[in-house]
Tab-separated table of C-alpha atoms in Angstrom:
chain	number	residue	atom	x	y	z
A	1	MET	CA	184.732	114.625	54.371
A	2	ASP	CA	183.409	114.552	50.710
A	3	SER	CA	181.518	117.588	49.268
A	4	LEU	CA	178.245	115.905	49.077
A	5	SER	CA	178.190	115.419	52.672
A	6	GLN	CA	179.474	118.835	53.508
A	7	ILE	CA	176.798	120.463	51.208
A	8	VAL	CA	173.872	118.473	52.721
A	9	LEU	CA	175.119	119.043	56.274
A	10	GLY	CA	175.419	122.778	55.678
A	11	ALA	CA	171.920	122.859	54.056
A	12	ALA	CA	170.308	120.830	56.920
A	13	THR	CA	172.012	122.779	59.695
A	14	PHE	CA	171.003	126.209	58.219
A	15	ALA	CA	167.508	125.046	57.487
A	16	LEU	CA	167.309	123.934	61.095
A	17	VAL	CA	167.346	127.739	62.082
A	18	LYS	CA	165.918	129.289	59.012
A	19	ASP	CA	163.547	127.108	57.264
A	20	LYS	CA	160.436	128.643	59.014
A	21	GLU	CA	161.517	132.045	57.702
A	22	ILE	CA	162.858	131.812	54.141
A	23	GLY	CA	161.751	128.124	53.295
A	24	LYS	CA	163.845	126.282	50.564
A	25	LYS	CA	166.230	129.152	50.205
A	26	ALA	CA	167.609	128.129	53.540
A	27	LEU	CA	168.992	124.835	51.918
A	28	LEU	CA	170.791	126.826	49.127
A	29	TYR	CA	172.392	129.455	51.739
A	30	GLY	CA	173.458	126.458	53.913
A	31	ALA	CA	174.864	124.384	51.086
A	32	ILE	CA	177.031	127.451	50.059
A	33	LEU	CA	178.199	127.990	53.463
A	34	GLY	CA	178.934	124.411	53.970
A	35	THR	CA	181.010	124.258	50.894
A	36	ILE	CA	183.046	127.407	51.570
A	37	PRO	CA	185.850	125.997	53.879
A	38	ASP	CA	186.778	123.479	51.182
A	39	LEU	CA	187.427	126.296	48.813
A	40	ASP	CA	191.068	126.468	49.962
A	41	VAL	CA	191.679	123.811	47.276
A	42	LEU	CA	191.264	126.388	44.602
A	43	MET	CA	194.787	127.625	45.525
A	44	ASN	CA	196.228	124.207	44.940
A	45	PRO	CA	197.496	124.974	41.290
A	46	PHE	CA	199.897	127.642	42.769
A	47	PHE	CA	201.651	125.118	45.117
A	48	ASN	CA	203.261	121.683	44.920
A	49	SER	CA	201.946	118.649	46.565
A	50	ILE	CA	203.802	119.313	49.714
A	51	GLU	CA	202.856	122.984	50.055
A	52	GLN	CA	199.164	121.994	49.619
A	53	LEU	CA	199.337	120.100	52.751
A	54	ALA	CA	200.023	123.387	54.583
A	55	ILE	CA	197.073	125.191	52.979
A	56	HIS	CA	194.222	122.495	53.088
A	57	ARG	CA	192.167	122.370	56.216
A	58	ALA	CA	194.202	125.151	57.909
A	59	PHE	CA	192.687	128.591	58.618
A	60	SER	CA	189.652	127.950	56.544
A	61	HIS	CA	188.760	124.984	58.721
A	62	SER	CA	189.422	126.641	62.078
A	63	VAL	CA	186.878	127.742	64.662
A	64	PHE	CA	188.114	131.317	64.269
A	65	PHE	CA	187.157	131.351	60.557
A	66	SER	CA	183.926	130.073	61.292
A	67	ILE	CA	183.165	132.818	63.697
A	68	LEU	CA	184.701	135.612	61.638
A	69	LEU	CA	182.563	134.639	58.414
A	70	SER	CA	179.504	133.904	60.339
A	71	PHE	CA	179.601	137.668	61.636
A	72	LEU	CA	180.094	138.844	58.142
A	73	SER	CA	177.473	136.596	56.504
A	74	ALA	CA	174.889	137.507	59.373
A	75	LYS	CA	175.358	141.185	58.392
A	76	TRP	CA	174.603	140.525	54.647
A	77	PHE	CA	171.521	138.413	55.673
A	78	THR	CA	170.278	140.958	58.145
A	79	TYR	CA	170.726	143.678	55.392
A	80	LYS	CA	168.925	141.597	53.032
A	81	TYR	CA	165.881	140.312	55.006
A	82	LYS	CA	165.686	142.900	57.871
A	83	THR	CA	165.340	140.363	60.614
A	84	SER	CA	167.412	139.333	63.623
A	85	TYR	CA	171.171	139.608	63.347
A	86	LYS	CA	171.588	136.923	66.162
A	87	SER	CA	169.537	134.117	64.422
A	88	TRP	CA	171.416	134.821	61.122
A	89	PHE	CA	174.704	134.567	62.889
A	90	TRP	CA	173.877	131.122	64.511
A	91	ALA	CA	172.487	129.783	61.260
A	92	SER	CA	175.767	130.706	59.430
A	93	PHE	CA	177.738	129.334	62.275
A	94	LEU	CA	176.143	126.084	62.389
A	95	ALA	CA	176.618	125.687	58.525
A	96	LEU	CA	180.242	126.662	58.655
A	97	PHE	CA	181.300	125.095	61.787
A	98	THR	CA	179.817	121.731	61.319
A	99	HIS	CA	182.145	121.406	58.222
A	100	PRO	CA	185.264	121.233	60.326
A	101	LEU	CA	183.604	119.287	63.001
A	102	LEU	CA	182.699	116.573	60.382
A	103	ASP	CA	186.167	116.594	59.104
A	104	LEU	CA	187.269	116.267	62.656
A	105	CYS	CA	185.608	112.754	62.303
A	106	THR	CA	187.916	111.529	59.518
A	107	THR	CA	191.592	110.177	59.697
A	108	TYR	CA	192.798	113.055	57.442
A	109	GLY	CA	192.187	115.307	60.558
A	110	THR	CA	191.508	118.981	60.966
A	111	ARG	CA	193.642	121.832	62.187
A	112	ILE	CA	190.569	123.217	64.010
A	113	PHE	CA	192.674	125.585	66.351
A	114	TYR	CA	194.797	127.279	63.529
A	115	PRO	CA	196.649	129.352	63.631
A	116	LEU	CA	197.110	128.970	67.548
A	117	SER	CA	197.914	125.307	66.777
A	118	ASN	CA	199.138	123.758	63.524
A	119	SER	CA	198.486	120.201	64.836
A	120	TYR	CA	195.861	117.907	63.240
A	121	PHE	CA	193.040	116.576	65.306
A	122	SER	CA	190.948	113.468	64.559
A	123	PHE	CA	188.408	111.036	65.951
A	124	ASP	CA	189.022	108.528	63.159
A	125	ASN	CA	185.490	107.242	63.677
A	126	VAL	CA	184.322	107.568	59.981
A	127	PHE	CA	185.993	107.152	56.609
A	128	VAL	CA	186.072	110.246	54.323
A	129	ILE	CA	183.302	108.907	52.170
A	130	ASP	CA	180.678	106.875	53.948
A	131	PRO	CA	177.117	106.428	52.342
A	132	LEU	CA	175.693	105.345	55.556
A	133	TYR	CA	176.277	108.913	57.047
A	134	THR	CA	175.418	111.036	54.022
A	135	ILE	CA	172.126	109.217	52.917
A	136	TRP	CA	170.175	110.496	55.759
A	137	LEU	CA	171.112	113.980	55.058
A	138	LEU	CA	170.526	113.811	51.465
A	139	LEU	CA	167.011	112.295	51.848
A	140	GLY	CA	166.163	114.962	54.315
A	141	CYS	CA	167.186	117.701	51.791
A	142	VAL	CA	165.413	116.011	48.940
A	143	VAL	CA	162.179	115.762	50.910
A	144	LEU	CA	162.436	119.309	51.931
A	145	LEU	CA	162.737	120.425	48.237
A	146	PHE	CA	159.420	118.649	47.383
A	147	MET	CA	157.447	119.751	50.575
A	148	LYS	CA	155.384	122.906	50.733
A	149	LYS	CA	156.720	125.699	52.772
A	150	ASP	CA	153.812	125.760	55.141
A	151	ASN	CA	153.933	122.118	55.798
A	152	ASN	CA	154.315	122.012	59.698
A	153	LYS	CA	156.411	118.668	59.150
A	154	ARG	CA	159.437	120.338	57.719
A	155	GLN	CA	161.204	120.773	60.915
A	156	THR	CA	160.606	117.167	61.806
A	157	VAL	CA	162.301	116.172	58.646
A	158	ILE	CA	165.296	118.453	59.290
A	159	LYS	CA	165.621	116.994	62.835
A	160	TRP	CA	165.208	113.493	61.970
A	161	SER	CA	167.876	113.690	59.071
A	162	LEU	CA	170.355	115.393	61.530
A	163	THR	CA	169.518	112.950	64.245
A	164	LEU	CA	170.174	109.876	62.198
A	165	SER	CA	173.289	111.040	60.637
A	166	THR	CA	174.643	112.126	63.987
A	167	CYS	CA	173.830	108.807	65.596
A	168	TYR	CA	175.793	107.206	62.949
A	169	LEU	CA	178.849	109.232	63.916
A	170	VAL	CA	178.385	108.433	67.641
A	171	LEU	CA	178.023	104.573	66.485
A	172	GLY	CA	181.535	105.137	64.673
A	173	LEU	CA	182.870	106.374	67.909
A	174	ILE	CA	181.591	103.241	69.972
A	175	LEU	CA	182.990	101.025	67.322
A	176	HIS	CA	186.302	102.752	67.240
A	177	PHE	CA	186.545	102.454	70.976
A	178	TYR	CA	185.686	98.685	70.642
A	179	ALA	CA	188.351	98.079	67.823
A	180	THR	CA	191.062	99.973	69.598
A	181	ASN	CA	190.375	97.953	72.864
A	182	HIS	CA	190.618	94.689	70.761
A	183	PHE	CA	194.017	95.726	69.142
A	184	LYS	CA	195.494	96.796	72.444
A	185	GLN	CA	194.471	93.518	74.044
A	186	GLU	CA	196.028	91.618	71.112
A	187	LEU	CA	199.074	93.725	71.451
A	188	ASP	CA	199.539	92.867	75.205
A	189	ARG	CA	198.686	89.260	74.672
A	190	GLN	CA	201.501	88.990	71.828
A	191	LYS	CA	203.824	91.018	74.109
A	192	ILE	CA	204.373	93.673	71.414
A	193	THR	CA	205.895	96.800	72.898
A	194	TYR	CA	204.670	99.905	71.177
A	195	LYS	CA	205.032	103.833	71.374
A	196	LYS	CA	201.403	104.664	70.112
A	197	ILE	CA	198.628	103.361	68.071
A	198	LYS	CA	196.049	104.813	65.688
A	199	VAL	CA	192.967	102.769	64.602
A	200	VAL	CA	191.087	104.071	61.605
A	201	PRO	CA	188.264	102.849	59.505
A	202	THR	CA	188.690	101.334	56.065
A	203	PRO	CA	186.887	102.867	53.012
A	204	PHE	CA	183.079	103.136	52.992
A	205	ASN	CA	182.254	101.318	56.297
A	206	THR	CA	182.705	101.264	59.938
A	207	ILE	CA	182.849	97.338	60.134
A	208	LEU	CA	186.592	96.844	59.126
A	209	TRP	CA	189.160	98.752	61.183
A	210	GLN	CA	193.001	98.997	60.665
A	211	ALA	CA	195.559	99.512	63.346
A	212	ILE	CA	198.913	101.506	62.735
A	213	VAL	CA	201.126	100.637	65.626
A	214	LYS	CA	204.302	102.603	66.062
A	215	SER	CA	207.226	100.854	67.960
A	216	LYS	CA	210.899	101.688	68.544
A	217	GLY	CA	212.090	100.268	65.278
A	218	GLY	CA	209.276	100.110	62.905
A	219	ILE	CA	205.312	100.135	62.484
A	220	TYR	CA	202.842	97.155	62.798
A	221	TYR	CA	199.866	96.908	60.826
A	222	SER	CA	196.854	94.739	61.201
A	223	ASP	CA	192.965	94.613	60.490
A	224	TYR	CA	189.972	93.612	62.480
A	225	SER	CA	186.523	93.194	61.149
A	226	LEU	CA	183.439	93.117	63.664
A	227	PHE	CA	182.359	90.026	61.833
A	228	ASP	CA	185.593	88.052	62.491
A	229	SER	CA	185.110	84.543	63.950
A	230	LYS	CA	188.694	84.310	65.092
A	231	THR	CA	189.579	86.512	68.165
A	232	THR	CA	193.244	86.967	67.293
A	233	SER	CA	194.953	89.350	64.935
A	234	VAL	CA	197.897	89.010	62.931
A	235	PHE	CA	200.371	92.048	62.866
A	236	HIS	CA	202.460	92.694	59.780
A	237	TYR	CA	205.692	94.330	60.682
A	238	GLU	CA	207.560	96.922	58.525
A	239	LYS	CA	210.973	97.819	59.720
A	240	ASN	CA	211.602	101.653	59.635
A	241	ASP	CA	214.626	103.656	58.605
A	242	ILE	CA	214.288	106.099	61.746
A	243	ALA	CA	217.771	107.817	60.999
A	244	PHE	CA	216.690	108.625	57.398
A	245	ILE	CA	213.418	110.182	58.764
A	246	GLU	CA	215.034	112.288	61.432
A	247	ASP	CA	217.547	113.569	58.855
A	248	LYS	CA	214.794	114.588	56.533
A	249	LYS	CA	212.975	116.254	59.264
A	250	LYS	CA	215.561	118.777	59.271
A	251	ILE	CA	214.332	120.164	55.748
A	252	ALA	CA	212.210	122.924	56.400
A	253	GLU	CA	210.188	122.548	53.168
A	254	LEU	CA	209.088	119.154	54.355
A	255	GLU	CA	207.529	120.248	57.616
A	256	PRO	CA	203.990	120.090	56.084
A	257	PHE	CA	204.242	116.525	55.220
A	258	PHE	CA	205.741	115.354	58.640
A	259	ASN	CA	203.144	117.357	60.439
A	260	PHE	CA	200.349	115.664	58.178
A	261	THR	CA	201.887	112.178	58.892
A	262	GLU	CA	201.378	112.656	62.755
A	263	GLY	CA	204.555	110.403	63.322
A	264	TYR	CA	203.173	107.422	61.578
A	265	GLU	CA	205.654	107.832	58.620
A	266	LEU	CA	207.588	104.740	57.117
A	267	ALA	CA	210.854	104.860	55.382
A	268	ARG	CA	212.288	102.159	53.390
A	269	LYS	CA	214.306	101.509	50.233
A	270	GLU	CA	212.551	100.526	46.988
A	271	GLY	CA	214.779	99.854	44.145
A	272	GLU	CA	217.449	102.546	43.852
A	273	LYS	CA	215.398	105.144	45.830
A	274	MET	CA	214.593	105.795	49.369
A	275	VAL	CA	210.948	106.513	49.881
A	276	ILE	CA	208.771	107.873	53.038
A	277	TYR	CA	205.024	107.031	53.304
A	278	GLY	CA	202.536	108.761	55.431
A	279	THR	CA	200.858	105.649	56.717
A	280	LYS	CA	198.214	106.947	59.180
A	281	PHE	CA	195.481	105.821	56.921
A	282	GLY	CA	196.851	102.146	57.002
A	283	PRO	CA	197.997	100.118	54.046
A	284	ILE	CA	195.689	99.614	50.939
A	285	ASN	CA	197.084	96.105	50.665
A	286	ILE	CA	199.819	93.631	52.074
A	287	GLU	CA	201.253	91.787	49.293
A	288	ASN	CA	204.283	89.477	49.091
A	289	ASN	CA	204.709	90.173	52.729
A	290	LYS	CA	205.044	94.085	51.930
A	291	ALA	CA	202.688	96.707	52.928
A	292	GLN	CA	201.550	99.036	50.151
A	293	PHE	CA	200.696	102.713	50.282
A	294	PHE	CA	199.676	105.552	48.190
A	295	PHE	CA	201.904	108.433	46.965
A	296	PRO	CA	205.313	107.961	48.405
A	297	LEU	CA	207.716	110.841	49.120
A	298	GLU	CA	210.863	109.657	46.923
A	299	PHE	CA	214.407	110.795	47.264
A	300	LYS	CA	216.801	110.673	44.542
A	301	GLU	CA	220.546	110.009	45.203
A	302	ASP	CA	221.277	113.862	44.419
A	303	GLY	CA	219.013	114.648	47.586
A	304	THR	CA	216.175	115.853	45.473
A	305	TYR	CA	212.538	114.638	46.370
A	306	GLU	CA	209.361	114.699	44.973
A	307	VAL	CA	205.775	113.014	45.826
A	308	SER	CA	205.321	110.149	43.309
A	309	LYS	CA	201.829	109.643	41.881
A	310	LYS	CA	202.238	105.919	42.318
A	311	GLU	CA	198.780	104.159	42.492
A	312	PRO	CA	197.553	100.609	42.326
A	313	ASN	CA	196.902	99.314	38.850
A	314	ASP	CA	193.694	97.387	39.788
A	315	TYR	CA	191.526	99.415	42.130
A	316	SER	CA	188.626	96.655	41.645
A	317	LYS	CA	190.818	94.035	42.875
A	318	ILE	CA	191.453	96.124	46.161
A	319	PHE	CA	187.837	96.861	46.674
A	320	ASN	CA	186.839	93.066	46.060
A	321	GLN	CA	189.407	92.164	48.704
A	322	LEU	CA	188.012	94.854	51.052
A	323	PHE	CA	184.567	93.633	50.689
A	324	ILE	CA	185.631	90.097	51.395
A	325	ARG	CA	187.660	91.119	54.321
A	326	VAL	CA	184.687	93.144	55.773
A	327	LYS	CA	182.680	89.848	55.979
A	328	GLY	CA	185.099	88.449	58.455
A	329	ASN	CA	187.680	85.654	58.490
């Protein structure tokens, strides 16, 4: 999730336990702890873009890291304030572990059991930036900053901000289930056979959903808005070069990339180069009967490869199309 969401979530969860004891300082401590797991990005300059995938959301996002750092931070807090070690541990653990739990809700996924498992886990119920999740926590933290320490309504503010933001995540799970059921019914109705399906939210909302459907020879893509008046879905098909993908999976250095894509990679020829996209986020657009994606892994004729910084030329056009599509067909 975005940094602001993680900061206010960490602040609110820490304050839930420690606001009565230390007041507004609880927001600061929680914000710091809630940010720590993402500090793994500070290592990015020392690694290439593929190696970075092996580092981000790995150990710093695992339950074991949260437990270990909670023990250490609780010792420091106990030394500083001379109060219950147990309460400091739980305050720290809430602020730390809610970070990967929130990331678990996004399509990027989180290796929450690293190093026991290198697999990404995700619920796909919220986009990585969603103002309707963050706003409740942000408002709660701002209100707490202006309330007096002895105001007996401070805990009420904390609980309501956490309740409303969590309810939005639960709503996302319900809508994800509904959208997934819609796509599966359409696939059955259109007699499309497939191996697996991933349904993900589109940017900044939980109204418009995309399906990434892996079949034997390619990948289908489709979208569905909860405001759609038509009950049918159109699936765009992209033929996949399976043999090329299987050959490149033998390259040890590319393991982080293929682990990250979770089996939803798409290989095709573009110009004189072969490219592989990680498509688990869905296409950013479908233009001229061709799906478009971010950052392809490009392979040159000599066998060398690199992640291209290819991006759309006009983001405003893409977001305008997204807004129109959210409103339904």
